[in-house]
Coordinates of C-alpha atoms and ligand atoms in Angstrom, one line a residue:
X17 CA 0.0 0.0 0.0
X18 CA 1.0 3.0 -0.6
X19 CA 1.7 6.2 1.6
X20 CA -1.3 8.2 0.0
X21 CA -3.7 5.2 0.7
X22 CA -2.2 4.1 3.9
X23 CA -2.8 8.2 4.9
X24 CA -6.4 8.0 3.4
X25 CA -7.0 4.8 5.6
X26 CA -5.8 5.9 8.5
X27 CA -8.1 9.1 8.4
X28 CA -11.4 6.6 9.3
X29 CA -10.9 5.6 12.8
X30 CA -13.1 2.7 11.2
X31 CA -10.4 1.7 9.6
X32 CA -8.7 1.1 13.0
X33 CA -11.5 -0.9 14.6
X34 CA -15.1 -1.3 13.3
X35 CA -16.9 -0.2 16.8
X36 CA -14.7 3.3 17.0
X37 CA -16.6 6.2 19.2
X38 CA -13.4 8.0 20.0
X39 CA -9.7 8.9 19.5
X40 CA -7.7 9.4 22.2
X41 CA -5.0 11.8 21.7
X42 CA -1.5 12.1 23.8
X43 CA 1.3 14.9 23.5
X44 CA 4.3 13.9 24.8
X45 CA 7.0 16.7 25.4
X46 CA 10.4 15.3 24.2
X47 CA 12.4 18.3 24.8
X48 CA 12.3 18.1 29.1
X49 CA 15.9 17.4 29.2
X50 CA 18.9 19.1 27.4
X51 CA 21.3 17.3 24.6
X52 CA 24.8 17.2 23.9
X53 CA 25.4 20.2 21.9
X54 CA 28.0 18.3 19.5
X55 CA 25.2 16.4 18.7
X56 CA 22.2 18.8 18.4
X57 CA 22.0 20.8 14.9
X58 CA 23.4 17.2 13.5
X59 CA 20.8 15.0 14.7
X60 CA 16.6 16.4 15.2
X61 CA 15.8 17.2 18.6
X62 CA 12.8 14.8 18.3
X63 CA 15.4 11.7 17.3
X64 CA 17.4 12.5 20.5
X65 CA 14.6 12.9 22.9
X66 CA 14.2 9.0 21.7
X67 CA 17.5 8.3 23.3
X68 CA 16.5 7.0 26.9
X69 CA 18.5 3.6 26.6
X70 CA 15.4 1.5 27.1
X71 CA 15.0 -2.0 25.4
X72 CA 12.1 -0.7 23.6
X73 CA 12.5 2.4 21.6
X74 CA 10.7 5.3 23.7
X75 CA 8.3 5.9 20.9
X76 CA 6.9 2.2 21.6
X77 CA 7.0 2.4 25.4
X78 CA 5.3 4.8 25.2
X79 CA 2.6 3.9 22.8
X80 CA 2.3 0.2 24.5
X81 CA 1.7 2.7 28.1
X82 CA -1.0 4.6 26.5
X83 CA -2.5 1.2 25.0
X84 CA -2.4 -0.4 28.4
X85 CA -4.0 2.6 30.5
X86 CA -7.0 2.9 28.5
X87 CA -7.6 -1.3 28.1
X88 CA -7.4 -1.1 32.3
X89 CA -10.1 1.2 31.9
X90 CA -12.3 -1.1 30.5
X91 CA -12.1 0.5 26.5
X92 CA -11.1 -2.2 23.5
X93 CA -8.2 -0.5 21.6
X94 CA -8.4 0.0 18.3
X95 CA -5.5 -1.9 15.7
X96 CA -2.1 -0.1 15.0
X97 CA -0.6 1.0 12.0
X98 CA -3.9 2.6 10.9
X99 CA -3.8 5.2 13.9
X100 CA -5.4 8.6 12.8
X101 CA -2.8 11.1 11.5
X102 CA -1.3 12.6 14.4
X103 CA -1.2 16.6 13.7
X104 CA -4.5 16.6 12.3
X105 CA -6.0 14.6 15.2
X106 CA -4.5 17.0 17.5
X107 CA -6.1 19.7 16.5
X108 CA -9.4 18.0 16.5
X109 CA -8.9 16.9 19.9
X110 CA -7.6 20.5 21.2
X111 CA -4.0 19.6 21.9
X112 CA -2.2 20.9 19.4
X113 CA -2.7 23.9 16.7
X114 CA -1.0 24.2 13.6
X115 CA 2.2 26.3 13.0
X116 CA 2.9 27.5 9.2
X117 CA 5.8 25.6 9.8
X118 CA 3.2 22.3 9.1
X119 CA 4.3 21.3 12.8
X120 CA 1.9 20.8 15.7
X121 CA 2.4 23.3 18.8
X122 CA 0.9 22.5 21.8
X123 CA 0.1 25.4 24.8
X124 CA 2.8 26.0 26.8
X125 CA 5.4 23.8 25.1
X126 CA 6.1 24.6 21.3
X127 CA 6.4 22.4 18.8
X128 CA 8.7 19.9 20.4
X129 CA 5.9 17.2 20.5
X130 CA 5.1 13.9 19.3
X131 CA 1.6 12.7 19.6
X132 CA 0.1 9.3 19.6
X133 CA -3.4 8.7 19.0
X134 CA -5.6 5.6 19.7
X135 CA -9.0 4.2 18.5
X136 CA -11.2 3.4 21.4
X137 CA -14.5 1.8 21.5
X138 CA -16.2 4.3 24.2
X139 CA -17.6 7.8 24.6
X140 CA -15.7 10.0 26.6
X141 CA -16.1 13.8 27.1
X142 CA -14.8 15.6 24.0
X143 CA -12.3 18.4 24.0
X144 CA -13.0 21.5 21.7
X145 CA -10.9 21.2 18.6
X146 CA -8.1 23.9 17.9
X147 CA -7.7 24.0 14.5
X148 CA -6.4 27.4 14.1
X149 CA -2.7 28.6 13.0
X150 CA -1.3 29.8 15.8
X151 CA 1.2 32.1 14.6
X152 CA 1.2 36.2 14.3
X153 CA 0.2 37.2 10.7
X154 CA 3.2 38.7 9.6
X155 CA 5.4 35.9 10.9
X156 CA 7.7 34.0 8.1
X157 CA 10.7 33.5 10.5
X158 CA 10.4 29.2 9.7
X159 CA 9.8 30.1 5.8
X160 CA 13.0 32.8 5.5
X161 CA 14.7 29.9 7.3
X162 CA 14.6 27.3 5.7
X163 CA 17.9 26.2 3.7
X164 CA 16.3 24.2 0.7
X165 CA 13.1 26.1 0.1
X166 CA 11.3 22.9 1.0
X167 CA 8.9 25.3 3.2
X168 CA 7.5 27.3 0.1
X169 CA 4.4 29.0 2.0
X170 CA 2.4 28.8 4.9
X171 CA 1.2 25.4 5.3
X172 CA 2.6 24.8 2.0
X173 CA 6.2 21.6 2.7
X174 CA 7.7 19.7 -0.6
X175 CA 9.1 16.8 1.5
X176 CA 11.5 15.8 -1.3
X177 CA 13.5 19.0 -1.1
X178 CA 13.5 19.0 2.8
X179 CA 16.3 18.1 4.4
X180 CA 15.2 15.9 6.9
X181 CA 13.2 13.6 4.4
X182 CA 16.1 13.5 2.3
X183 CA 18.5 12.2 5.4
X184 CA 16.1 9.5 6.3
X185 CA 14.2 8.6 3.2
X186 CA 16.5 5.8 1.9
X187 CA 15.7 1.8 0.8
X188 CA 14.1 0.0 3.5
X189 CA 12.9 3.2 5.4
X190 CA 9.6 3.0 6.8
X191 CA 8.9 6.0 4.5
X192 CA 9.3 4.5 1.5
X193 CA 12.2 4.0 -0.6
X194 CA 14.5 7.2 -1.0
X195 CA 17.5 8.2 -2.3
X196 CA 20.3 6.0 -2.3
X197 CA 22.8 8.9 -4.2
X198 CA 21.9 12.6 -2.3
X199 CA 21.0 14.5 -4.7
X200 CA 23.4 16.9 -5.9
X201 CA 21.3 19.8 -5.5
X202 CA 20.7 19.2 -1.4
X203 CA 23.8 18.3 -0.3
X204 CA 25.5 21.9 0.2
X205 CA 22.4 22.8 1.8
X206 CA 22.0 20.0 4.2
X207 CA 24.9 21.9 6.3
X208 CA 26.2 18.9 9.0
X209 CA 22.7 18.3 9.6
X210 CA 23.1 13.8 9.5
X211 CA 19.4 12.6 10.9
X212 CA 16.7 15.7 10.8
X213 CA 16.7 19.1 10.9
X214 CA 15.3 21.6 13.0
X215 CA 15.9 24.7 11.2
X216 CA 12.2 25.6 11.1
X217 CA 11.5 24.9 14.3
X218 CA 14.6 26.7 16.4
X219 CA 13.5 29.7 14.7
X220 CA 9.8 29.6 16.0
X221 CA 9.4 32.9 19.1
X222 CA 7.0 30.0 19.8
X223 CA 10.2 27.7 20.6
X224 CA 12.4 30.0 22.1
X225 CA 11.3 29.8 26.3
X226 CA 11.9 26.0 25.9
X227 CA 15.7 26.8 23.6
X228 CA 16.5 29.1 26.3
X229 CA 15.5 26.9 29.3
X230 CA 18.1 25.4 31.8
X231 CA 16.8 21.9 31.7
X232 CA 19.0 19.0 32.7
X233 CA 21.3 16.8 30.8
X234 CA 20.1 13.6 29.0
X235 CA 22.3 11.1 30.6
X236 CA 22.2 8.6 28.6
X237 CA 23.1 11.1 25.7
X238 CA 26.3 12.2 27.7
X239 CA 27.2 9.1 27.6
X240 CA 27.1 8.1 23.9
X241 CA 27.7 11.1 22.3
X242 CA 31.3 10.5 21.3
X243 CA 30.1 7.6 19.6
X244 CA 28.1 10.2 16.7
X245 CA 31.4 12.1 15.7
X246 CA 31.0 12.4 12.0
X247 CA 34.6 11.1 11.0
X248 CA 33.5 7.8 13.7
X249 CA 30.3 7.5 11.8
X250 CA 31.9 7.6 8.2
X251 CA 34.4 4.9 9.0
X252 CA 31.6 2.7 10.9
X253 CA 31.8 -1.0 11.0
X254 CA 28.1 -3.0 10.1
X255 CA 29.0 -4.2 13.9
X256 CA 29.2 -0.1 15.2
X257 CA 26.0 0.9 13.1
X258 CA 23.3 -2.1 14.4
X259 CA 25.3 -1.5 18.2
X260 CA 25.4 2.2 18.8
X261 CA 23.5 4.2 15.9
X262 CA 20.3 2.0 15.0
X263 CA 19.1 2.6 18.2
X264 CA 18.8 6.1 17.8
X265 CA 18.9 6.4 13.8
X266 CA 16.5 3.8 13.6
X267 CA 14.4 5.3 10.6
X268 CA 17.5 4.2 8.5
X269 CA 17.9 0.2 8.1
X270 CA 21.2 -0.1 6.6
X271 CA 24.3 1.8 8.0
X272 CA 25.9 2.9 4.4
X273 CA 23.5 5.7 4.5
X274 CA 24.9 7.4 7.8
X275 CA 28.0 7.1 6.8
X276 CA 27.0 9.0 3.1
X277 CA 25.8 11.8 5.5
X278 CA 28.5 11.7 8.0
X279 CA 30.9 12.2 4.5
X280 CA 28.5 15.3 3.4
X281 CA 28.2 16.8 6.6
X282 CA 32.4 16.9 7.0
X283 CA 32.7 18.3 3.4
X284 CA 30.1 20.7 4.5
X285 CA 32.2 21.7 7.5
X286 CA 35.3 21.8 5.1
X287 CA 38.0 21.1 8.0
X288 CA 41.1 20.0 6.9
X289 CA 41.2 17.4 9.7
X290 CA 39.0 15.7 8.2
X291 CA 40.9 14.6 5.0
X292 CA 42.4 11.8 6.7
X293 CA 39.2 10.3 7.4
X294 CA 37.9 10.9 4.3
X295 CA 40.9 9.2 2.4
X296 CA 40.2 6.1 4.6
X297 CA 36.1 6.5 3.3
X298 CA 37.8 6.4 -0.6
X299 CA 39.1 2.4 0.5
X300 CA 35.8 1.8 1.8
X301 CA 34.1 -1.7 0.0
X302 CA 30.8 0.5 -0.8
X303 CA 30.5 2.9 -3.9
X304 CA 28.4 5.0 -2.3
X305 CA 30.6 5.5 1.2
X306 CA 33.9 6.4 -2.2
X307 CA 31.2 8.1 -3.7
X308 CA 30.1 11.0 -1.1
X309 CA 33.5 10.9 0.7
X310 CA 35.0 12.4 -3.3
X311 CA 32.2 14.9 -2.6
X312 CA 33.2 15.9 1.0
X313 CA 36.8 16.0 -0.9
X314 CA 36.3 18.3 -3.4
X315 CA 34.4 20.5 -0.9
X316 CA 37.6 21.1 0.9
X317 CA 39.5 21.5 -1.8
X318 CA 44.1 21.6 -1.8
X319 CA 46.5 19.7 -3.5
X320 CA 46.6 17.3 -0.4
X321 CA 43.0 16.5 -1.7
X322 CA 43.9 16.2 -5.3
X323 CA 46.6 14.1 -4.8
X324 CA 43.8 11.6 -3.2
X325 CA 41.4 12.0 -5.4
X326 CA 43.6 11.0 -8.1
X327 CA 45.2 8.3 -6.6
X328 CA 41.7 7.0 -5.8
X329 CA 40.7 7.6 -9.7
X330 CA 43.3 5.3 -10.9
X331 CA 42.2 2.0 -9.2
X332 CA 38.1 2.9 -8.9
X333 CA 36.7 0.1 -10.7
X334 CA 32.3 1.9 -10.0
X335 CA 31.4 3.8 -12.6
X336 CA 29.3 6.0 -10.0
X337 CA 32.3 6.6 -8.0
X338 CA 34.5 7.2 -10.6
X339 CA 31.7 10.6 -11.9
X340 CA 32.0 11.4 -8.2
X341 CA 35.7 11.2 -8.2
X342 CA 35.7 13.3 -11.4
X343 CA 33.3 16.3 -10.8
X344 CA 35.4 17.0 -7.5
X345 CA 38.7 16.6 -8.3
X346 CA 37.8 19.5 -10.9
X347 CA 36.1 21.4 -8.2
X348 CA 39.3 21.1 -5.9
X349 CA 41.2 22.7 -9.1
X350 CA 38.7 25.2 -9.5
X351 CA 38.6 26.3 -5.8
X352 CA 42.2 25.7 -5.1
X353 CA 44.4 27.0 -8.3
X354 CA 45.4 23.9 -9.7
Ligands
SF4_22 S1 12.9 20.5 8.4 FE1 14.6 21.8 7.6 S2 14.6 21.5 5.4 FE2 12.6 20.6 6.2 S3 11.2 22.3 6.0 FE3 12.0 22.5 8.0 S4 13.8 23.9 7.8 FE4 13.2 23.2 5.7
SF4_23 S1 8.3 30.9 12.9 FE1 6.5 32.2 12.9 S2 5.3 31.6 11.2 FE2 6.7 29.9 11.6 S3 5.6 28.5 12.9 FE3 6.7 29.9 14.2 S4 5.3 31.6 14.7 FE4 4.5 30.5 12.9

Protein backbone atom coordinates (compact mmCIF):
# COMPACT_ATOMS: atom_id res chain seq x y z
CA UNK A 1 0.00 0.00 0.00
CA UNK A 2 1.00 3.04 -0.56
CA UNK A 3 1.74 6.21 1.61
CA UNK A 4 -1.30 8.23 0.00
CA UNK A 5 -3.71 5.22 0.71
CA UNK A 6 -2.17 4.11 3.91
CA UNK A 7 -2.84 8.25 4.92
CA UNK A 8 -6.40 8.00 3.43
CA UNK A 9 -7.03 4.77 5.64
CA UNK A 10 -5.76 5.90 8.49
CA UNK A 11 -8.06 9.15 8.45
CA UNK A 12 -11.45 6.62 9.29
CA UNK A 13 -10.94 5.59 12.81
CA UNK A 14 -13.13 2.69 11.23
CA UNK A 15 -10.36 1.69 9.55
CA UNK A 16 -8.67 1.06 12.98
CA UNK A 17 -11.52 -0.93 14.61
CA UNK A 18 -15.06 -1.28 13.30
CA UNK A 19 -16.88 -0.16 16.83
CA UNK A 20 -14.65 3.27 17.03
CA UNK A 21 -16.63 6.15 19.20
CA UNK A 22 -13.40 7.97 20.04
CA UNK A 23 -9.67 8.88 19.45
CA UNK A 24 -7.66 9.37 22.18
CA UNK A 25 -5.04 11.78 21.71
CA UNK A 26 -1.49 12.12 23.83
CA UNK A 27 1.33 14.95 23.47
CA UNK A 28 4.30 13.88 24.80
CA UNK A 29 6.97 16.68 25.37
CA UNK A 30 10.36 15.31 24.20
CA UNK A 31 12.35 18.31 24.77
CA UNK A 32 12.30 18.12 29.12
CA UNK A 33 15.86 17.35 29.18
CA UNK A 34 18.92 19.12 27.38
CA UNK A 35 21.32 17.29 24.63
CA UNK A 36 24.85 17.22 23.87
CA UNK A 37 25.37 20.16 21.93
CA UNK A 38 28.02 18.33 19.54
CA UNK A 39 25.17 16.38 18.74
CA UNK A 40 22.21 18.76 18.44
CA UNK A 41 21.96 20.84 14.87
CA UNK A 42 23.39 17.22 13.52
CA UNK A 43 20.77 14.96 14.66
CA UNK A 44 16.63 16.45 15.18
CA UNK A 45 15.75 17.19 18.61
CA UNK A 46 12.84 14.81 18.29
CA UNK A 47 15.37 11.70 17.28
CA UNK A 48 17.42 12.46 20.54
CA UNK A 49 14.62 12.94 22.87
CA UNK A 50 14.21 8.99 21.74
CA UNK A 51 17.50 8.32 23.32
CA UNK A 52 16.52 7.01 26.89
CA UNK A 53 18.53 3.60 26.63
CA UNK A 54 15.39 1.54 27.11
CA UNK A 55 15.01 -2.03 25.36
CA UNK A 56 12.12 -0.74 23.58
CA UNK A 57 12.52 2.40 21.64
CA UNK A 58 10.70 5.34 23.71
CA UNK A 59 8.29 5.86 20.94
CA UNK A 60 6.93 2.22 21.59
CA UNK A 61 6.98 2.40 25.45
CA UNK A 62 5.25 4.83 25.21
CA UNK A 63 2.60 3.95 22.76
CA UNK A 64 2.35 0.23 24.48
CA UNK A 65 1.70 2.75 28.11
CA UNK A 66 -1.04 4.59 26.53
CA UNK A 67 -2.47 1.21 25.03
CA UNK A 68 -2.40 -0.37 28.38
CA UNK A 69 -3.96 2.62 30.48
CA UNK A 70 -7.03 2.89 28.48
CA UNK A 71 -7.59 -1.26 28.11
CA UNK A 72 -7.44 -1.06 32.26
CA UNK A 73 -10.14 1.25 31.89
CA UNK A 74 -12.28 -1.11 30.52
CA UNK A 75 -12.13 0.53 26.52
CA UNK A 76 -11.07 -2.19 23.46
CA UNK A 77 -8.21 -0.45 21.58
CA UNK A 78 -8.40 0.00 18.34
CA UNK A 79 -5.48 -1.93 15.74
CA UNK A 80 -2.10 -0.09 14.97
CA UNK A 81 -0.64 0.95 12.03
CA UNK A 82 -3.92 2.63 10.86
CA UNK A 83 -3.81 5.21 13.85
CA UNK A 84 -5.36 8.60 12.83
CA UNK A 85 -2.85 11.15 11.46
CA UNK A 86 -1.30 12.56 14.38
CA UNK A 87 -1.16 16.63 13.69
CA UNK A 88 -4.52 16.61 12.30
CA UNK A 89 -6.02 14.60 15.19
CA UNK A 90 -4.52 16.96 17.46
CA UNK A 91 -6.06 19.70 16.50
CA UNK A 92 -9.37 18.00 16.54
CA UNK A 93 -8.87 16.93 19.90
CA UNK A 94 -7.62 20.49 21.21
CA UNK A 95 -3.99 19.62 21.91
CA UNK A 96 -2.24 20.86 19.42
CA UNK A 97 -2.74 23.91 16.74
CA UNK A 98 -0.98 24.20 13.57
CA UNK A 99 2.23 26.28 13.02
CA UNK A 100 2.93 27.50 9.22
CA UNK A 101 5.84 25.63 9.77
CA UNK A 102 3.25 22.32 9.07
CA UNK A 103 4.32 21.29 12.84
CA UNK A 104 1.86 20.80 15.69
CA UNK A 105 2.36 23.34 18.82
CA UNK A 106 0.91 22.49 21.85
CA UNK A 107 0.12 25.36 24.79
CA UNK A 108 2.77 26.04 26.76
CA UNK A 109 5.39 23.79 25.09
CA UNK A 110 6.08 24.57 21.33
CA UNK A 111 6.37 22.36 18.76
CA UNK A 112 8.74 19.93 20.44
CA UNK A 113 5.88 17.19 20.54
CA UNK A 114 5.06 13.91 19.33
CA UNK A 115 1.59 12.73 19.57
CA UNK A 116 0.08 9.27 19.60
CA UNK A 117 -3.43 8.72 18.95
CA UNK A 118 -5.62 5.65 19.65
CA UNK A 119 -8.99 4.22 18.46
CA UNK A 120 -11.18 3.36 21.35
CA UNK A 121 -14.48 1.76 21.50
CA UNK A 122 -16.23 4.30 24.18
CA UNK A 123 -17.57 7.76 24.55
CA UNK A 124 -15.69 9.99 26.63
CA UNK A 125 -16.15 13.84 27.05
CA UNK A 126 -14.78 15.65 23.96
CA UNK A 127 -12.26 18.36 24.03
CA UNK A 128 -12.99 21.52 21.73
CA UNK A 129 -10.93 21.20 18.55
CA UNK A 130 -8.10 23.93 17.95
CA UNK A 131 -7.67 23.98 14.54
CA UNK A 132 -6.42 27.41 14.13
CA UNK A 133 -2.68 28.60 13.00
CA UNK A 134 -1.28 29.85 15.80
CA UNK A 135 1.21 32.10 14.61
CA UNK A 136 1.23 36.22 14.28
CA UNK A 137 0.20 37.16 10.67
CA UNK A 138 3.19 38.74 9.64
CA UNK A 139 5.35 35.92 10.85
CA UNK A 140 7.69 34.03 8.11
CA UNK A 141 10.71 33.45 10.45
CA UNK A 142 10.35 29.18 9.65
CA UNK A 143 9.83 30.12 5.79
CA UNK A 144 12.97 32.77 5.47
CA UNK A 145 14.69 29.92 7.28
CA UNK A 146 14.56 27.27 5.68
CA UNK A 147 17.89 26.24 3.66
CA UNK A 148 16.34 24.19 0.74
CA UNK A 149 13.12 26.06 0.09
CA UNK A 150 11.29 22.86 0.99
CA UNK A 151 8.87 25.35 3.15
CA UNK A 152 7.51 27.32 0.08
CA UNK A 153 4.37 28.97 1.99
CA UNK A 154 2.42 28.80 4.90
CA UNK A 155 1.20 25.45 5.26
CA UNK A 156 2.63 24.78 2.00
CA UNK A 157 6.22 21.63 2.66
CA UNK A 158 7.71 19.71 -0.60
CA UNK A 159 9.09 16.80 1.50
CA UNK A 160 11.54 15.80 -1.34
CA UNK A 161 13.54 19.02 -1.13
CA UNK A 162 13.46 18.99 2.83
CA UNK A 163 16.35 18.12 4.41
CA UNK A 164 15.22 15.86 6.95
CA UNK A 165 13.24 13.58 4.43
CA UNK A 166 16.11 13.45 2.28
CA UNK A 167 18.48 12.17 5.36
CA UNK A 168 16.09 9.53 6.27
CA UNK A 169 14.17 8.60 3.21
CA UNK A 170 16.54 5.79 1.93
CA UNK A 171 15.72 1.83 0.83
CA UNK A 172 14.11 0.02 3.48
CA UNK A 173 12.92 3.20 5.37
CA UNK A 174 9.60 3.03 6.85
CA UNK A 175 8.92 6.02 4.48
CA UNK A 176 9.28 4.50 1.50
CA UNK A 177 12.20 3.96 -0.60
CA UNK A 178 14.50 7.15 -1.04
CA UNK A 179 17.48 8.16 -2.28
CA UNK A 180 20.30 6.00 -2.29
CA UNK A 181 22.84 8.92 -4.22
CA UNK A 182 21.89 12.59 -2.31
CA UNK A 183 20.97 14.54 -4.74
CA UNK A 184 23.35 16.87 -5.89
CA UNK A 185 21.28 19.79 -5.46
CA UNK A 186 20.74 19.23 -1.41
CA UNK A 187 23.81 18.28 -0.25
CA UNK A 188 25.50 21.89 0.16
CA UNK A 189 22.35 22.80 1.84
CA UNK A 190 22.00 20.03 4.17
CA UNK A 191 24.90 21.85 6.31
CA UNK A 192 26.20 18.93 9.03
CA UNK A 193 22.72 18.29 9.56
CA UNK A 194 23.06 13.79 9.53
CA UNK A 195 19.43 12.55 10.86
CA UNK A 196 16.67 15.71 10.78
CA UNK A 197 16.66 19.14 10.92
CA UNK A 198 15.29 21.57 13.00
CA UNK A 199 15.87 24.73 11.20
CA UNK A 200 12.23 25.60 11.10
CA UNK A 201 11.53 24.92 14.31
CA UNK A 202 14.63 26.72 16.45
CA UNK A 203 13.46 29.73 14.73
CA UNK A 204 9.82 29.58 15.97
CA UNK A 205 9.36 32.86 19.11
CA UNK A 206 6.99 29.96 19.78
CA UNK A 207 10.16 27.68 20.61
CA UNK A 208 12.41 29.96 22.10
CA UNK A 209 11.34 29.84 26.25
CA UNK A 210 11.94 26.03 25.90
CA UNK A 211 15.69 26.78 23.64
CA UNK A 212 16.51 29.06 26.26
CA UNK A 213 15.54 26.93 29.34
CA UNK A 214 18.12 25.37 31.83
CA UNK A 215 16.78 21.87 31.73
CA UNK A 216 19.04 18.98 32.74
CA UNK A 217 21.34 16.82 30.80
CA UNK A 218 20.06 13.61 29.01
CA UNK A 219 22.32 11.11 30.61
CA UNK A 220 22.20 8.58 28.59
CA UNK A 221 23.12 11.09 25.74
CA UNK A 222 26.32 12.21 27.70
CA UNK A 223 27.20 9.11 27.60
CA UNK A 224 27.05 8.10 23.94
CA UNK A 225 27.68 11.14 22.29
CA UNK A 226 31.33 10.52 21.31
CA UNK A 227 30.08 7.60 19.62
CA UNK A 228 28.12 10.17 16.73
CA UNK A 229 31.44 12.06 15.66
CA UNK A 230 31.04 12.37 11.95
CA UNK A 231 34.62 11.10 11.05
CA UNK A 232 33.53 7.77 13.71
CA UNK A 233 30.30 7.54 11.78
CA UNK A 234 31.89 7.56 8.21
CA UNK A 235 34.38 4.89 9.04
CA UNK A 236 31.62 2.67 10.92
CA UNK A 237 31.76 -0.96 10.98
CA UNK A 238 28.15 -3.01 10.10
CA UNK A 239 28.99 -4.21 13.88
CA UNK A 240 29.21 -0.13 15.22
CA UNK A 241 26.00 0.86 13.10
CA UNK A 242 23.32 -2.12 14.39
CA UNK A 243 25.30 -1.55 18.15
CA UNK A 244 25.45 2.19 18.79
CA UNK A 245 23.52 4.17 15.87
CA UNK A 246 20.27 1.98 15.05
CA UNK A 247 19.08 2.60 18.15
CA UNK A 248 18.77 6.09 17.77
CA UNK A 249 18.92 6.42 13.78
CA UNK A 250 16.50 3.79 13.57
CA UNK A 251 14.41 5.29 10.57
CA UNK A 252 17.48 4.16 8.50
CA UNK A 253 17.88 0.23 8.14
CA UNK A 254 21.23 -0.09 6.60
CA UNK A 255 24.35 1.85 7.96
CA UNK A 256 25.92 2.86 4.40
CA UNK A 257 23.54 5.74 4.46
CA UNK A 258 24.94 7.41 7.81
CA UNK A 259 27.95 7.06 6.76
CA UNK A 260 27.00 9.03 3.14
CA UNK A 261 25.78 11.84 5.50
CA UNK A 262 28.49 11.68 8.03
CA UNK A 263 30.88 12.18 4.48
CA UNK A 264 28.51 15.30 3.40
CA UNK A 265 28.24 16.77 6.57
CA UNK A 266 32.39 16.86 7.05
CA UNK A 267 32.74 18.33 3.35
CA UNK A 268 30.14 20.66 4.47
CA UNK A 269 32.23 21.65 7.53
CA UNK A 270 35.27 21.81 5.10
CA UNK A 271 38.02 21.14 8.03
CA UNK A 272 41.15 19.97 6.87
CA UNK A 273 41.18 17.40 9.75
CA UNK A 274 38.98 15.66 8.17
CA UNK A 275 40.94 14.58 4.99
CA UNK A 276 42.41 11.79 6.66
CA UNK A 277 39.22 10.27 7.42
CA UNK A 278 37.85 10.94 4.27
CA UNK A 279 40.92 9.25 2.39
CA UNK A 280 40.20 6.09 4.58
CA UNK A 281 36.13 6.50 3.25
CA UNK A 282 37.79 6.43 -0.58
CA UNK A 283 39.11 2.45 0.55
CA UNK A 284 35.81 1.76 1.80
CA UNK A 285 34.07 -1.68 0.00
CA UNK A 286 30.76 0.52 -0.79
CA UNK A 287 30.52 2.90 -3.91
CA UNK A 288 28.37 4.96 -2.33
CA UNK A 289 30.63 5.51 1.18
CA UNK A 290 33.88 6.44 -2.18
CA UNK A 291 31.19 8.09 -3.69
CA UNK A 292 30.06 11.01 -1.06
CA UNK A 293 33.50 10.93 0.74
CA UNK A 294 34.98 12.42 -3.26
CA UNK A 295 32.18 14.89 -2.64
CA UNK A 296 33.17 15.87 0.96
CA UNK A 297 36.81 16.04 -0.87
CA UNK A 298 36.31 18.34 -3.38
CA UNK A 299 34.36 20.46 -0.88
CA UNK A 300 37.61 21.14 0.85
CA UNK A 301 39.48 21.48 -1.78
CA UNK A 302 44.08 21.63 -1.82
CA UNK A 303 46.47 19.71 -3.47
CA UNK A 304 46.57 17.29 -0.38
CA UNK A 305 43.04 16.49 -1.69
CA UNK A 306 43.87 16.22 -5.29
CA UNK A 307 46.63 14.11 -4.76
CA UNK A 308 43.80 11.56 -3.22
CA UNK A 309 41.40 12.03 -5.44
CA UNK A 310 43.58 10.99 -8.08
CA UNK A 311 45.22 8.29 -6.61
CA UNK A 312 41.73 6.99 -5.85
CA UNK A 313 40.71 7.61 -9.69
CA UNK A 314 43.33 5.29 -10.87
CA UNK A 315 42.16 1.97 -9.17
CA UNK A 316 38.10 2.86 -8.93
CA UNK A 317 36.65 0.09 -10.65
CA UNK A 318 32.31 1.92 -9.99
CA UNK A 319 31.36 3.82 -12.63
CA UNK A 320 29.35 6.00 -10.05
CA UNK A 321 32.25 6.59 -7.98
CA UNK A 322 34.47 7.16 -10.61
CA UNK A 323 31.69 10.56 -11.87
CA UNK A 324 32.04 11.38 -8.19
CA UNK A 325 35.70 11.24 -8.18
CA UNK A 326 35.68 13.31 -11.44
CA UNK A 327 33.32 16.26 -10.75
CA UNK A 328 35.45 16.95 -7.49
CA UNK A 329 38.69 16.60 -8.35
CA UNK A 330 37.78 19.54 -10.91
CA UNK A 331 36.13 21.37 -8.18
CA UNK A 332 39.28 21.09 -5.86
CA UNK A 333 41.19 22.67 -9.15
CA UNK A 334 38.73 25.19 -9.54
CA UNK A 335 38.60 26.33 -5.81
CA UNK A 336 42.22 25.70 -5.09
CA UNK A 337 44.43 27.01 -8.33
CA UNK A 338 45.39 23.94 -9.71
S1 LIG B 1 12.94 20.52 8.44
FE1 LIG B 1 14.57 21.84 7.59
S2 LIG B 1 14.57 21.52 5.35
FE2 LIG B 1 12.65 20.64 6.20
S3 LIG B 1 11.15 22.29 5.98
FE3 LIG B 1 12.04 22.54 8.03
S4 LIG B 1 13.81 23.95 7.76
FE4 LIG B 1 13.18 23.20 5.73
S1 LIG C 1 8.29 30.86 12.90
FE1 LIG C 1 6.51 32.22 12.93
S2 LIG C 1 5.30 31.58 11.15
FE2 LIG C 1 6.74 29.92 11.57
S3 LIG C 1 5.64 28.51 12.88
FE3 LIG C 1 6.74 29.90 14.23
S4 LIG C 1 5.30 31.60 14.69
FE4 LIG C 1 4.52 30.46 12.94
Amino acid sequence: MGDNQRLLRAGDPRNSMSEARTVVVAVYDYFKESFPPEMVGRIGRLYLGHGGGTPLPIPRTRYRLLREFLEKLGFRTGRGGVNPPARQAGARAGVTSFGKNCFAFAEGIGSFVEIDTLVIDGELEYDRPTMQVSCPDKCTLCIDACPTGALYEPLRMNPLMCVAYNSYATPGSFLGDGQIVLRMDIRERMGVWIYGCDICQQVCPHNQPRLKAKLLPNAYLAQVAADFRLEKLLNMSAAYFRDKVYPLMHYIKDGRYVQRNAAVALGNLGQDEAVPHLARAMRDPDELVRGHAAWALGRIGGREVLEILEGSLATECSEYARSEIIAASGVSRSTGGY
